[in-house]
Coordinates of C-alpha atoms and ligand atoms in Angstrom, one line a residue:
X1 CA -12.2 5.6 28.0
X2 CA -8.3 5.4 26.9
X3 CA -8.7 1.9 25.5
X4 CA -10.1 2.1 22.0
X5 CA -11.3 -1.4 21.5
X6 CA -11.9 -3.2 18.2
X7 CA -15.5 -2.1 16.8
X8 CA -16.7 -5.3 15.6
X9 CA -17.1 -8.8 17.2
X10 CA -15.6 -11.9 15.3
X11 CA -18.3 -14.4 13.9
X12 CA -16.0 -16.7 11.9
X13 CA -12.6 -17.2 12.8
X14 CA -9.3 -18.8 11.0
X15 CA -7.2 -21.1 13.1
X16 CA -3.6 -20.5 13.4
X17 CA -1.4 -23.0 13.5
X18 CA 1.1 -22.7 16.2
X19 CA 4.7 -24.0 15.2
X20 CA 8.2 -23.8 17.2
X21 CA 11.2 -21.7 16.8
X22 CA 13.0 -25.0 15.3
X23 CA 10.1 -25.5 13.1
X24 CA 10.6 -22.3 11.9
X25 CA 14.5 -22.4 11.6
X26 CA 13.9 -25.3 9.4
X27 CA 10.9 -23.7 7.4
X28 CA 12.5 -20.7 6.2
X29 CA 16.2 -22.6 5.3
X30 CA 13.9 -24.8 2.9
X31 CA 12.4 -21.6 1.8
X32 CA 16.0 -20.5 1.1
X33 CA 15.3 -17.4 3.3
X34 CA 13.1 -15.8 1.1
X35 CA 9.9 -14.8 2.8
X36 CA 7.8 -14.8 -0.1
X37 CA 8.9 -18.7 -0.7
X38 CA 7.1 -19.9 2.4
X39 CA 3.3 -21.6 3.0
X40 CA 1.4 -18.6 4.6
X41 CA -0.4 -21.5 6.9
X42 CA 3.3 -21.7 8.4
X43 CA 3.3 -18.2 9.3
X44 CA 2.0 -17.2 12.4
X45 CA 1.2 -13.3 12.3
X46 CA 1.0 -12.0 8.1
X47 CA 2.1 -8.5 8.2
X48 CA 3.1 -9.2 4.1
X49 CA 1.0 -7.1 3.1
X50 CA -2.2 -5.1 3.6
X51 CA -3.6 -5.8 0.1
X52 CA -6.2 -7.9 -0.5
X53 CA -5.9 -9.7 3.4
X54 CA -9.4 -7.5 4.3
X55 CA -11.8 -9.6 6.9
X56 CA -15.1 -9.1 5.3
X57 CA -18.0 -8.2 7.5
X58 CA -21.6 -10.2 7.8
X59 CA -22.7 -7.2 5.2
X60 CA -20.2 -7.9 2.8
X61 CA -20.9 -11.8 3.0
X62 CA -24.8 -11.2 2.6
X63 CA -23.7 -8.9 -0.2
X64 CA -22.0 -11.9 -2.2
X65 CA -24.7 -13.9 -2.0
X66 CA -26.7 -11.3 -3.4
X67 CA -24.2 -10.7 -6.8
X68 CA -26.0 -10.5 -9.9
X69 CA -23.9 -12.7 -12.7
X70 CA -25.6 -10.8 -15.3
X71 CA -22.9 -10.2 -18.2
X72 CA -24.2 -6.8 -19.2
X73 CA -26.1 -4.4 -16.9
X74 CA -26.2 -6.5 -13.9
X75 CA -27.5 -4.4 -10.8
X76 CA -24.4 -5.4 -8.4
X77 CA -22.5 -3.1 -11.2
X78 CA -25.1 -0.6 -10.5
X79 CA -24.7 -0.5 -6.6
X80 CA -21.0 -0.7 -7.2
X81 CA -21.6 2.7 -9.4
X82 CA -23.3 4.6 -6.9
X83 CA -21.4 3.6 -4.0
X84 CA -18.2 4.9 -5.8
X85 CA -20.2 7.8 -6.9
X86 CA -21.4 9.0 -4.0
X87 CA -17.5 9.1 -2.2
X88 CA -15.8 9.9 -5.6
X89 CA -18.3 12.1 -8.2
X90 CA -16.6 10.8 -11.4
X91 CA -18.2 10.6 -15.0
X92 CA -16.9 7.0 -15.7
X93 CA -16.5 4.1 -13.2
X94 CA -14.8 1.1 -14.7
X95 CA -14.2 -1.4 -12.8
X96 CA -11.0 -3.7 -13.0
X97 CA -10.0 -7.0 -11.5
X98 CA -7.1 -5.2 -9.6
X99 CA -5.5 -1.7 -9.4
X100 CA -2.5 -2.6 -11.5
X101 CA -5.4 -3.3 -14.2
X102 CA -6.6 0.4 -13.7
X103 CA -3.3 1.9 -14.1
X104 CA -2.2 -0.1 -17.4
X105 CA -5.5 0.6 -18.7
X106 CA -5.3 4.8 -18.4
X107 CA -1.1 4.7 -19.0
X108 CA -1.9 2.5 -22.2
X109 CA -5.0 5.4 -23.3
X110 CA -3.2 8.6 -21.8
X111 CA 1.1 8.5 -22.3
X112 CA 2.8 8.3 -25.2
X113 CA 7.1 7.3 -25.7
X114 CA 8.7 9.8 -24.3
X115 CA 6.5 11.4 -21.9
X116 CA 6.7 12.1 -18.5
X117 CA 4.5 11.1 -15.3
X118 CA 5.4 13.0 -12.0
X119 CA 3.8 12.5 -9.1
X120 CA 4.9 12.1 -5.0
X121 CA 6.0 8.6 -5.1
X122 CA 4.7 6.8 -7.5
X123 CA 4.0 3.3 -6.3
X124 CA 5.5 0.4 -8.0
X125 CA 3.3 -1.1 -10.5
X126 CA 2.6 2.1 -11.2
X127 CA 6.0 3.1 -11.8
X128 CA 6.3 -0.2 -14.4
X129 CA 3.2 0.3 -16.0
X130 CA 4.0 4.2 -16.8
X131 CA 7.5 2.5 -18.1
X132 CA 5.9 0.1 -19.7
X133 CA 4.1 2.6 -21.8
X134 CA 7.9 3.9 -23.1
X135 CA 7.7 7.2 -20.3
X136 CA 9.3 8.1 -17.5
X137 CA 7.8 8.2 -13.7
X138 CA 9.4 10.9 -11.6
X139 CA 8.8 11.3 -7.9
X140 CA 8.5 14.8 -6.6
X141 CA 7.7 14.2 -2.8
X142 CA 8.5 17.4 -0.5
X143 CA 12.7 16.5 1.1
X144 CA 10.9 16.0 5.0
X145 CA 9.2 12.8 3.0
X146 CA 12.4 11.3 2.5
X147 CA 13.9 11.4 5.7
X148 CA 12.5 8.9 8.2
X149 CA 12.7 11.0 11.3
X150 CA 11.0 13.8 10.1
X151 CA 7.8 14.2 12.1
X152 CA 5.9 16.3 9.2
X153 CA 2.4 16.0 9.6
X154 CA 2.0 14.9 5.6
X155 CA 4.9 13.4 4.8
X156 CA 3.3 12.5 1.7
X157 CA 2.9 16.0 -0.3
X158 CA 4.1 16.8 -3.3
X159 CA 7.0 19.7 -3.4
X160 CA 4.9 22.2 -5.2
X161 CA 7.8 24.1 -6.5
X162 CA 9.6 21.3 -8.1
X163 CA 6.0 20.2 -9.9
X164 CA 5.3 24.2 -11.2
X165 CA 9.1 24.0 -12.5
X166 CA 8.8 20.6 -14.2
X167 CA 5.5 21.1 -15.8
X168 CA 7.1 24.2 -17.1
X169 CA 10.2 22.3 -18.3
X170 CA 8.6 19.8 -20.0
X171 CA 5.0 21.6 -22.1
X172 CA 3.1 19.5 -24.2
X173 CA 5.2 16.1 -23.0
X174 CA 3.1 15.8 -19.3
X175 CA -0.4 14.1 -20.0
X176 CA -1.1 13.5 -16.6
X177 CA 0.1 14.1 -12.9
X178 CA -0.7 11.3 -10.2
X179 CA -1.1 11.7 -6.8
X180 CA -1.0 8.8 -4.5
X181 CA -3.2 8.8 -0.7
X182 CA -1.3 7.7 1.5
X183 CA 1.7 7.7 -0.4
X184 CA 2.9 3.9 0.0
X185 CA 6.2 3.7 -1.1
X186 CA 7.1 6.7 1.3
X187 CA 5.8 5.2 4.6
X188 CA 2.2 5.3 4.4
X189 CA 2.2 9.3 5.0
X190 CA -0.6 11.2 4.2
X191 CA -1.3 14.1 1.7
X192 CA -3.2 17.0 3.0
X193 CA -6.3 19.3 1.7
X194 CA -4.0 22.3 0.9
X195 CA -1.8 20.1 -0.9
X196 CA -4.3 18.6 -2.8
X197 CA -5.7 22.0 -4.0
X198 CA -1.9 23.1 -4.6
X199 CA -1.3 20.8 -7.0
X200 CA -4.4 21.2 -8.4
X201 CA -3.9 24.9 -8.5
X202 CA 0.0 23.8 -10.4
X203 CA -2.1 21.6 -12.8
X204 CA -4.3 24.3 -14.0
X205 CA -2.0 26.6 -14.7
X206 CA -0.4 24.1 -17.0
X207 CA -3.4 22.5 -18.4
X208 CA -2.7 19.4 -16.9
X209 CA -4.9 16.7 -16.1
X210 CA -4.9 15.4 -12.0
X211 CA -5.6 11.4 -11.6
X212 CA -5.0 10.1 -7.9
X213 CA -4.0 6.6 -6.9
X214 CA -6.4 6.1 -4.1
X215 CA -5.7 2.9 -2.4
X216 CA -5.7 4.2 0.9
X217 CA -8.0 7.3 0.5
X218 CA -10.3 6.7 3.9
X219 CA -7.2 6.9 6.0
X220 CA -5.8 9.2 4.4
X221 CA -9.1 11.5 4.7
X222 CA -9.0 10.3 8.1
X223 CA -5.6 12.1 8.9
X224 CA -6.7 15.6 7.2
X225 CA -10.0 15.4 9.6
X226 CA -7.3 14.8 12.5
X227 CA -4.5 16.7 11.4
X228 CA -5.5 19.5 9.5
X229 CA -6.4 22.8 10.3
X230 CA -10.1 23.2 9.7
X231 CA -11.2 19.9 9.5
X232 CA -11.7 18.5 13.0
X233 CA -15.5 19.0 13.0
X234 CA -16.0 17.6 9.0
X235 CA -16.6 14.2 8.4
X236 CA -15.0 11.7 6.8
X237 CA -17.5 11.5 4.3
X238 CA -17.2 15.1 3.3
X239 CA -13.4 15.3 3.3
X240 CA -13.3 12.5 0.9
X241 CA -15.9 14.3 -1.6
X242 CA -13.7 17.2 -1.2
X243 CA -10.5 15.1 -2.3
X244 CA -12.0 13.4 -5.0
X245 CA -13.2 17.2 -6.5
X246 CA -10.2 18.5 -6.9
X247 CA -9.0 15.4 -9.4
X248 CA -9.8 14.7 -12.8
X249 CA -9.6 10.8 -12.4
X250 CA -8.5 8.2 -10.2
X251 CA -6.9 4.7 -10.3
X252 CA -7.9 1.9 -7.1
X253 CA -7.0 -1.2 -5.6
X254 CA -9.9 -2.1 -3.8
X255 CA -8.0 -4.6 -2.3
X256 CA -7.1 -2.0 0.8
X257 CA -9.9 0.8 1.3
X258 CA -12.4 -1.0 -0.4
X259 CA -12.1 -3.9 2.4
X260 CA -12.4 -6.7 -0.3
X261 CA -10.1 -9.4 -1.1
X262 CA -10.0 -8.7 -5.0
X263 CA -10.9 -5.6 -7.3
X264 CA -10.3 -2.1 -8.7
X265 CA -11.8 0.4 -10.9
X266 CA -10.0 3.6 -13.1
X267 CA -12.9 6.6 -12.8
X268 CA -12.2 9.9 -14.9
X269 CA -14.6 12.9 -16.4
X270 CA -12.6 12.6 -20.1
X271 CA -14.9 11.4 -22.5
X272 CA -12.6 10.4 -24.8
X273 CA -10.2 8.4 -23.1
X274 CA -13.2 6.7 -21.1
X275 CA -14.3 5.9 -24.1
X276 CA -11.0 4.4 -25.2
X277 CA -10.0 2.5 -21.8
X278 CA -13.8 0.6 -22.0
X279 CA -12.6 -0.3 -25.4
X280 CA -9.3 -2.0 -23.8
X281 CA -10.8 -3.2 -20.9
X282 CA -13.8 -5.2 -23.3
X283 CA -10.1 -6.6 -24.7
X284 CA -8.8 -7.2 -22.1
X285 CA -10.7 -7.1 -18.6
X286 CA -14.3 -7.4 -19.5
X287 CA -17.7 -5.7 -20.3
X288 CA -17.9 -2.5 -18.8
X289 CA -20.5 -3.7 -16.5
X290 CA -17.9 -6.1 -14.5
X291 CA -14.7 -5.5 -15.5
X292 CA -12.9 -8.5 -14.5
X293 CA -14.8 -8.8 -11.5
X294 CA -17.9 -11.1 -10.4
X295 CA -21.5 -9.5 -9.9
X296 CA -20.8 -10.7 -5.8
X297 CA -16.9 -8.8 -5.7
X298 CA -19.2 -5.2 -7.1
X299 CA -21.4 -6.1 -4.2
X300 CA -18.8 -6.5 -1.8
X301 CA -17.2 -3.2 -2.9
X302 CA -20.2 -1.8 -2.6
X303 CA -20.5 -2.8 1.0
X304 CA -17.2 -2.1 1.8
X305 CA -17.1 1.6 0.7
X306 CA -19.8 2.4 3.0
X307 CA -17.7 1.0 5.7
X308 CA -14.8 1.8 5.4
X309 CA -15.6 5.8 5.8
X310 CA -16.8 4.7 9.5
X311 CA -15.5 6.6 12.0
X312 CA -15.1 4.5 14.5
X313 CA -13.7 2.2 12.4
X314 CA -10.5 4.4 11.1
X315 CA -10.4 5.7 14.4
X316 CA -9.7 2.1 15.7
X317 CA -8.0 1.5 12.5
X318 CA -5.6 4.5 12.8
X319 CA -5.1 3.7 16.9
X320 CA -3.9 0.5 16.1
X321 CA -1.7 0.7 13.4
X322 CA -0.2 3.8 15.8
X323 CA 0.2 1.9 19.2
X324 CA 2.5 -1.2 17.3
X325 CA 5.0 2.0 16.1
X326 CA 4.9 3.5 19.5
X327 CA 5.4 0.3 21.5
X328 CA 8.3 -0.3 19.0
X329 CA 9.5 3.3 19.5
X330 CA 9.9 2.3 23.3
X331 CA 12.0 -1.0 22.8
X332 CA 14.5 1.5 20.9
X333 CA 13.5 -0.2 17.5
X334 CA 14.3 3.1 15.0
X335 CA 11.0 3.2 12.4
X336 CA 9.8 6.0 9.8
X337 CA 8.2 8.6 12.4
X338 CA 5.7 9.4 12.0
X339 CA 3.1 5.9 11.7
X340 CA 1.8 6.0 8.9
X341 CA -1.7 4.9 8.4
X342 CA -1.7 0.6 7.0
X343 CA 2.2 -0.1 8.2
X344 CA 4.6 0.2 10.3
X345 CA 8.3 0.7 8.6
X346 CA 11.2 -0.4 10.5
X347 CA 15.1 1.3 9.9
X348 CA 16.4 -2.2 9.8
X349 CA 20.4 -0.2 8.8
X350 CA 19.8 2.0 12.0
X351 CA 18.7 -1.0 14.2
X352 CA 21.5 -3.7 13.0
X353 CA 24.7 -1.0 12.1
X354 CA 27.0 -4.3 12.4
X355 CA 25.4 -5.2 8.7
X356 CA 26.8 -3.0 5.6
X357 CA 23.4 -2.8 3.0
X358 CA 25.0 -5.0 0.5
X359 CA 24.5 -7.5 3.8
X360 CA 21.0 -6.6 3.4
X361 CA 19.9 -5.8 6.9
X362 CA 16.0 -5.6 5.9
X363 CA 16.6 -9.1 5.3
X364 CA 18.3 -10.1 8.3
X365 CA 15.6 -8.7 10.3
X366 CA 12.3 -9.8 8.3
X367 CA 14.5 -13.7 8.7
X368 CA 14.7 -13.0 12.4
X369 CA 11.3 -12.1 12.9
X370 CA 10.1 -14.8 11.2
X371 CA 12.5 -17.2 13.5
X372 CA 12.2 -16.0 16.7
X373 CA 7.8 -15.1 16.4
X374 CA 6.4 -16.6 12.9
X375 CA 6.0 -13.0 11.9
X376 CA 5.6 -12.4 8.0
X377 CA 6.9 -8.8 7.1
X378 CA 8.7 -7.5 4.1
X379 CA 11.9 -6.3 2.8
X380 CA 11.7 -2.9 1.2
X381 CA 15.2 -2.1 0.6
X382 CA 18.5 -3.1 -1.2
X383 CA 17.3 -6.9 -1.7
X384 CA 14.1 -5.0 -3.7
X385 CA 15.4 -2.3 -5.5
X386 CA 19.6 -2.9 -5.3
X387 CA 20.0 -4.3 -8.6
X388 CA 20.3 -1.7 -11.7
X389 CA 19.2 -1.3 -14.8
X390 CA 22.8 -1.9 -16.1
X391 CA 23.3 -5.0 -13.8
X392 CA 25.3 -3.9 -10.9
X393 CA 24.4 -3.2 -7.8
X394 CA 24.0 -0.4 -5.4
X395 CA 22.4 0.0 -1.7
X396 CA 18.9 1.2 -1.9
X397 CA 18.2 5.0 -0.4
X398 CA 16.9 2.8 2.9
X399 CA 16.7 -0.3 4.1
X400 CA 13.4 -0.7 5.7
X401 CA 11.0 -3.7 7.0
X402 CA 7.1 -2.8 6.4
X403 CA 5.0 -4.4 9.1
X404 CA 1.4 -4.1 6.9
X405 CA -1.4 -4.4 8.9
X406 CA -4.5 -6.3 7.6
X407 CA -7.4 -4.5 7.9
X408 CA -10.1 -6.3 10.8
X409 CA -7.9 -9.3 11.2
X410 CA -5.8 -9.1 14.0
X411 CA -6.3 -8.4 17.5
X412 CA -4.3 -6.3 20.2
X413 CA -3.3 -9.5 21.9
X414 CA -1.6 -10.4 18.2
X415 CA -0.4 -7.2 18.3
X416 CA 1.2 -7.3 21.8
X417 CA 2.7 -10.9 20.8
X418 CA 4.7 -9.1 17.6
X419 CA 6.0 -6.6 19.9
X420 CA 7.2 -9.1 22.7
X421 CA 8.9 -10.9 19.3
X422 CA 10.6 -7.6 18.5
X423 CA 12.0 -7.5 22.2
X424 CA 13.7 -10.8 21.7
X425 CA 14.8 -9.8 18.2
X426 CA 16.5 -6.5 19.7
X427 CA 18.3 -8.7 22.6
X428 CA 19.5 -10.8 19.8
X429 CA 20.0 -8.1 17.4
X430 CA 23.8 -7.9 17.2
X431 CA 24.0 -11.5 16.4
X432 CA 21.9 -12.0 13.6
X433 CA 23.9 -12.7 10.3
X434 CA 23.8 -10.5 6.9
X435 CA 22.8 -12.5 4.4
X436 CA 23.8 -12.8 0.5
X437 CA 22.2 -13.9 -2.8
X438 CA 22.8 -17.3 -4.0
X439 CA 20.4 -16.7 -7.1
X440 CA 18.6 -14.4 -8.5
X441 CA 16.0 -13.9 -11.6
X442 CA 16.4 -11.3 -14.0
X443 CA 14.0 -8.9 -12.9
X444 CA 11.8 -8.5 -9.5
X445 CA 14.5 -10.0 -7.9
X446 CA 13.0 -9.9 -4.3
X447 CA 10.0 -12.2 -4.8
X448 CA 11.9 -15.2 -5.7
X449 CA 15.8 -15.0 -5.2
X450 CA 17.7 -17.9 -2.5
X451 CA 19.6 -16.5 0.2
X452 CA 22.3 -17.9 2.3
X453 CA 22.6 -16.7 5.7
X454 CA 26.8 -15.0 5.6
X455 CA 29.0 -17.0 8.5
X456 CA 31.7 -15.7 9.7
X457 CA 34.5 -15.4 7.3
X458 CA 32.4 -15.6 4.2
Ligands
F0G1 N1 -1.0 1.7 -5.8 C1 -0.6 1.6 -4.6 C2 -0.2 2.8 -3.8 C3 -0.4 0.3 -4.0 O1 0.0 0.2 -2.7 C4 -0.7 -0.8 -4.8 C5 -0.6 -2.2 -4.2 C6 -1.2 -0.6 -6.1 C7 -1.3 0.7 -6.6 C8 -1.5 -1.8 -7.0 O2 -2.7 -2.3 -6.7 O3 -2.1 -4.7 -6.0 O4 -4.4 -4.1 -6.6 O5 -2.7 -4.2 -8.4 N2 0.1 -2.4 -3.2 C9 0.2 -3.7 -2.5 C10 1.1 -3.5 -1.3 C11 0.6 -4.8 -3.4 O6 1.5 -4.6 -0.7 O7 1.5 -2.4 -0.9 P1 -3.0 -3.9 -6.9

């Protein structure tokens, strides 16, 4: 059979509520063109994010009903432990309310001022949280990673030569590398096996400990089994182990491949610093048997794990995310080749050339969207990361849209609706206005600034 068909049936469904294109025109203007501004039951088709919008399964419900509330020792925390263990066979499982939790935990316990964190692209709360330890986060992706038409098969590798060299430049002032599956901020790309052992290989020769951000670890295993030589006939399962061994440590939001709607942990082998991040998380997060978490989340996790290494649900998983970039692909929209595994990313500066960056073209496209379909998506370009440091204000390396797919949520019919959107967005296209900032906050600009939609002569 061609059609690969959702593998689950839908028990409990969330209405949508249906609104018109003058609704909408309205809608966003009030939410001074600033997606993140408007009511998400105004929005038609979420593609925000991929984080935390998970449709649970009948397991995972059972499972919450099942949490133990026990402050210390609870069993949920003890299903959560094994589940993690068996995937990822770590010394230390602590568990954290989200993934940014994990990472300010081990940055606070493992860098000092004036140290140095490289990894592919560091994601970025990650990036902050490695600033906001007083070091510096420097990406070392291989160059096919930063060109959107590349069709590299892991876009998301490190460049091995450019780690060996820095680890070499900077001795004693590199506590840790981090490796992030997929790699995010660079389209959702994979990392592959040899990679993997490459870097490790880099790290040992330096001493250097290996932690990976593993958000998105089941897809990314799920490309190595399709993708790599070697691995067509191991399972999903296996190839994960075989990730997971070749680290030290990990950070997670299991808000993606965890299929839950909230929680984390930070794993490692290091006695000492696990002994030192339980300490901050008792300060800050909880005991070390729930972590900023309820008994019924562990469960959930639990629950989740198990599922989310299905085959035949990253195959459908993997299909779909795939068949919104190919249909795109065929309406002429230009996006980051090839599909990654959660998003779609759209070249919103290749697709509307009429707009200069500092018109912010992401913008004008994730506006449109919204107009013409009720389609969420979000700006990751010049509106995110324009602004400087010193206050001016520069085009970002890309301006691109991310189309994040929520994991179980949507159906092809949803998906065939975003598409017909995007052909009425592309027979507008060459009308749509640039836009420009009418306020702005200090910092993190893109999640609350007003925009005004640029008319002609202004
Ligand atoms: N690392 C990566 C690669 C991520 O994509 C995220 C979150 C985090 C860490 C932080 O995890 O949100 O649980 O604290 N990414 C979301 C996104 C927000 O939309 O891509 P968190």
């Amino acid at each position: 059979m061609k059609t690969i068909i959702e593998p689950f049936r839908i028990k409990v469904v969330e209405p949508i509520r249906m609104t018109t294109r003058a609704e909408r025109e309205r809608l966003i203007r009030e939410a001074r063109y600033n997606l993140f501004g408007l009511h998400a039951d105004d929005v038609l088709i979420d593609l925000l994010t991929d984080s935390g919008t998970s449709a649970m399964s009948a397991r995972q419900w059972a499972g919450i009903m099942q949490g133990d509330e026990s402050y210390a020792g609870s069993p949920s925390y003890h299903r959560f432990e094994a589940a993690v263990r068996a995937l990822m066979p770590f010394r230390h499982i602590i568990p954290t309310h989200q993934g940014r939790a994990a990472e300010r935990i081990l940055f606070s316990v493992a860098v000092k001022p004036g140290d140095r964190v490289p990894g592919n692209t560091h994601f970025d709360t990650t990036r902050a949280n490695i600033e906001a330890s007083g070091a510096e986060a420097v990406d070392l992706v291989i160059p096919e990673g930063l060109d959107p038409e590349s069709r590299h098969p892991f876009k998301g590798n490190m460049d091995l030569d450019r780690l060996e060299a820095f680890l070499a430049e900077h001795p004693g002032r590199v506590p840790l590398v981090m490796i992030t599956v997929t790699n995010n901020s660079g389209g959702g790309q994979p990392v592959s096996m040899a990679n993997l052992r490459g870097v490790r290989a880099v790290c040992d020769r330096h001493g250097v400990p290996l932690f990976i951000d593993a958000c998105r670890f089941a897809e990314n295993a799920y490309f190595i089994k399709l993708r790599e030589e070697g691995y067509a006939d191991h399972s999903v399962r296996a190839i994960v182990r075989e990730m997971f061994s070749l680290a030290d440590g990990m950070t997670m939001s299991a808000k993606k491949d965890a299929l839950v709607n909230i929680g984390g942990w930070l794993a490692m082998n290091d006695d000492a610093w696990a002994e030192q991040a339980n300490t901050l998380l008792i300060l800050t997060e909880g005991f070390p048997t729930y972590g900023g978490l309820a008994g019924r989340d562990l469960e959930a996790i639990a629950i989740g794990l198990e599922e989310v290494v299905d085959e035949d649900y990253l195959q459908y998983r993997i299909a779909s995310t795939r068949y919104l970039g190919e249909a795109l692909s065929r309406l002429g929209v230009p996006i980051v080749q090839p599909v990654g595994g959660h998003a779609v990313y759209v070249d919103a500066r290749r697709m509307l050339p009429h707009l200069s960056p500092l018109q912010y073209p992401g913008q004008a496209l994730a506006v449109a969207l919204y107009e013409v379909g009720g389609i969420r998506s979000c700006e990751i370009g010049t509106v995110m990361f324009g602004r400087r440091p010193d206050g001016s204000e520069q085009p970002a390396p890309m301006d691109l849209v991310r189309l994040a797919i929520p994991r179980r949520v949507y159906t092809q019919s949803h998906i065939d609706y975003v598409i017909e959107c995007f052909e009425e967005v592309q027979r507008e296209k060459e009308r749509l206005p640039g836009y420009r900032i009418t306020w702005e906050p200090p910092r993190l600009r893109h999640f609350t600034a007003h925009f005004a939609p640029l008319t002609a002569g202004s």
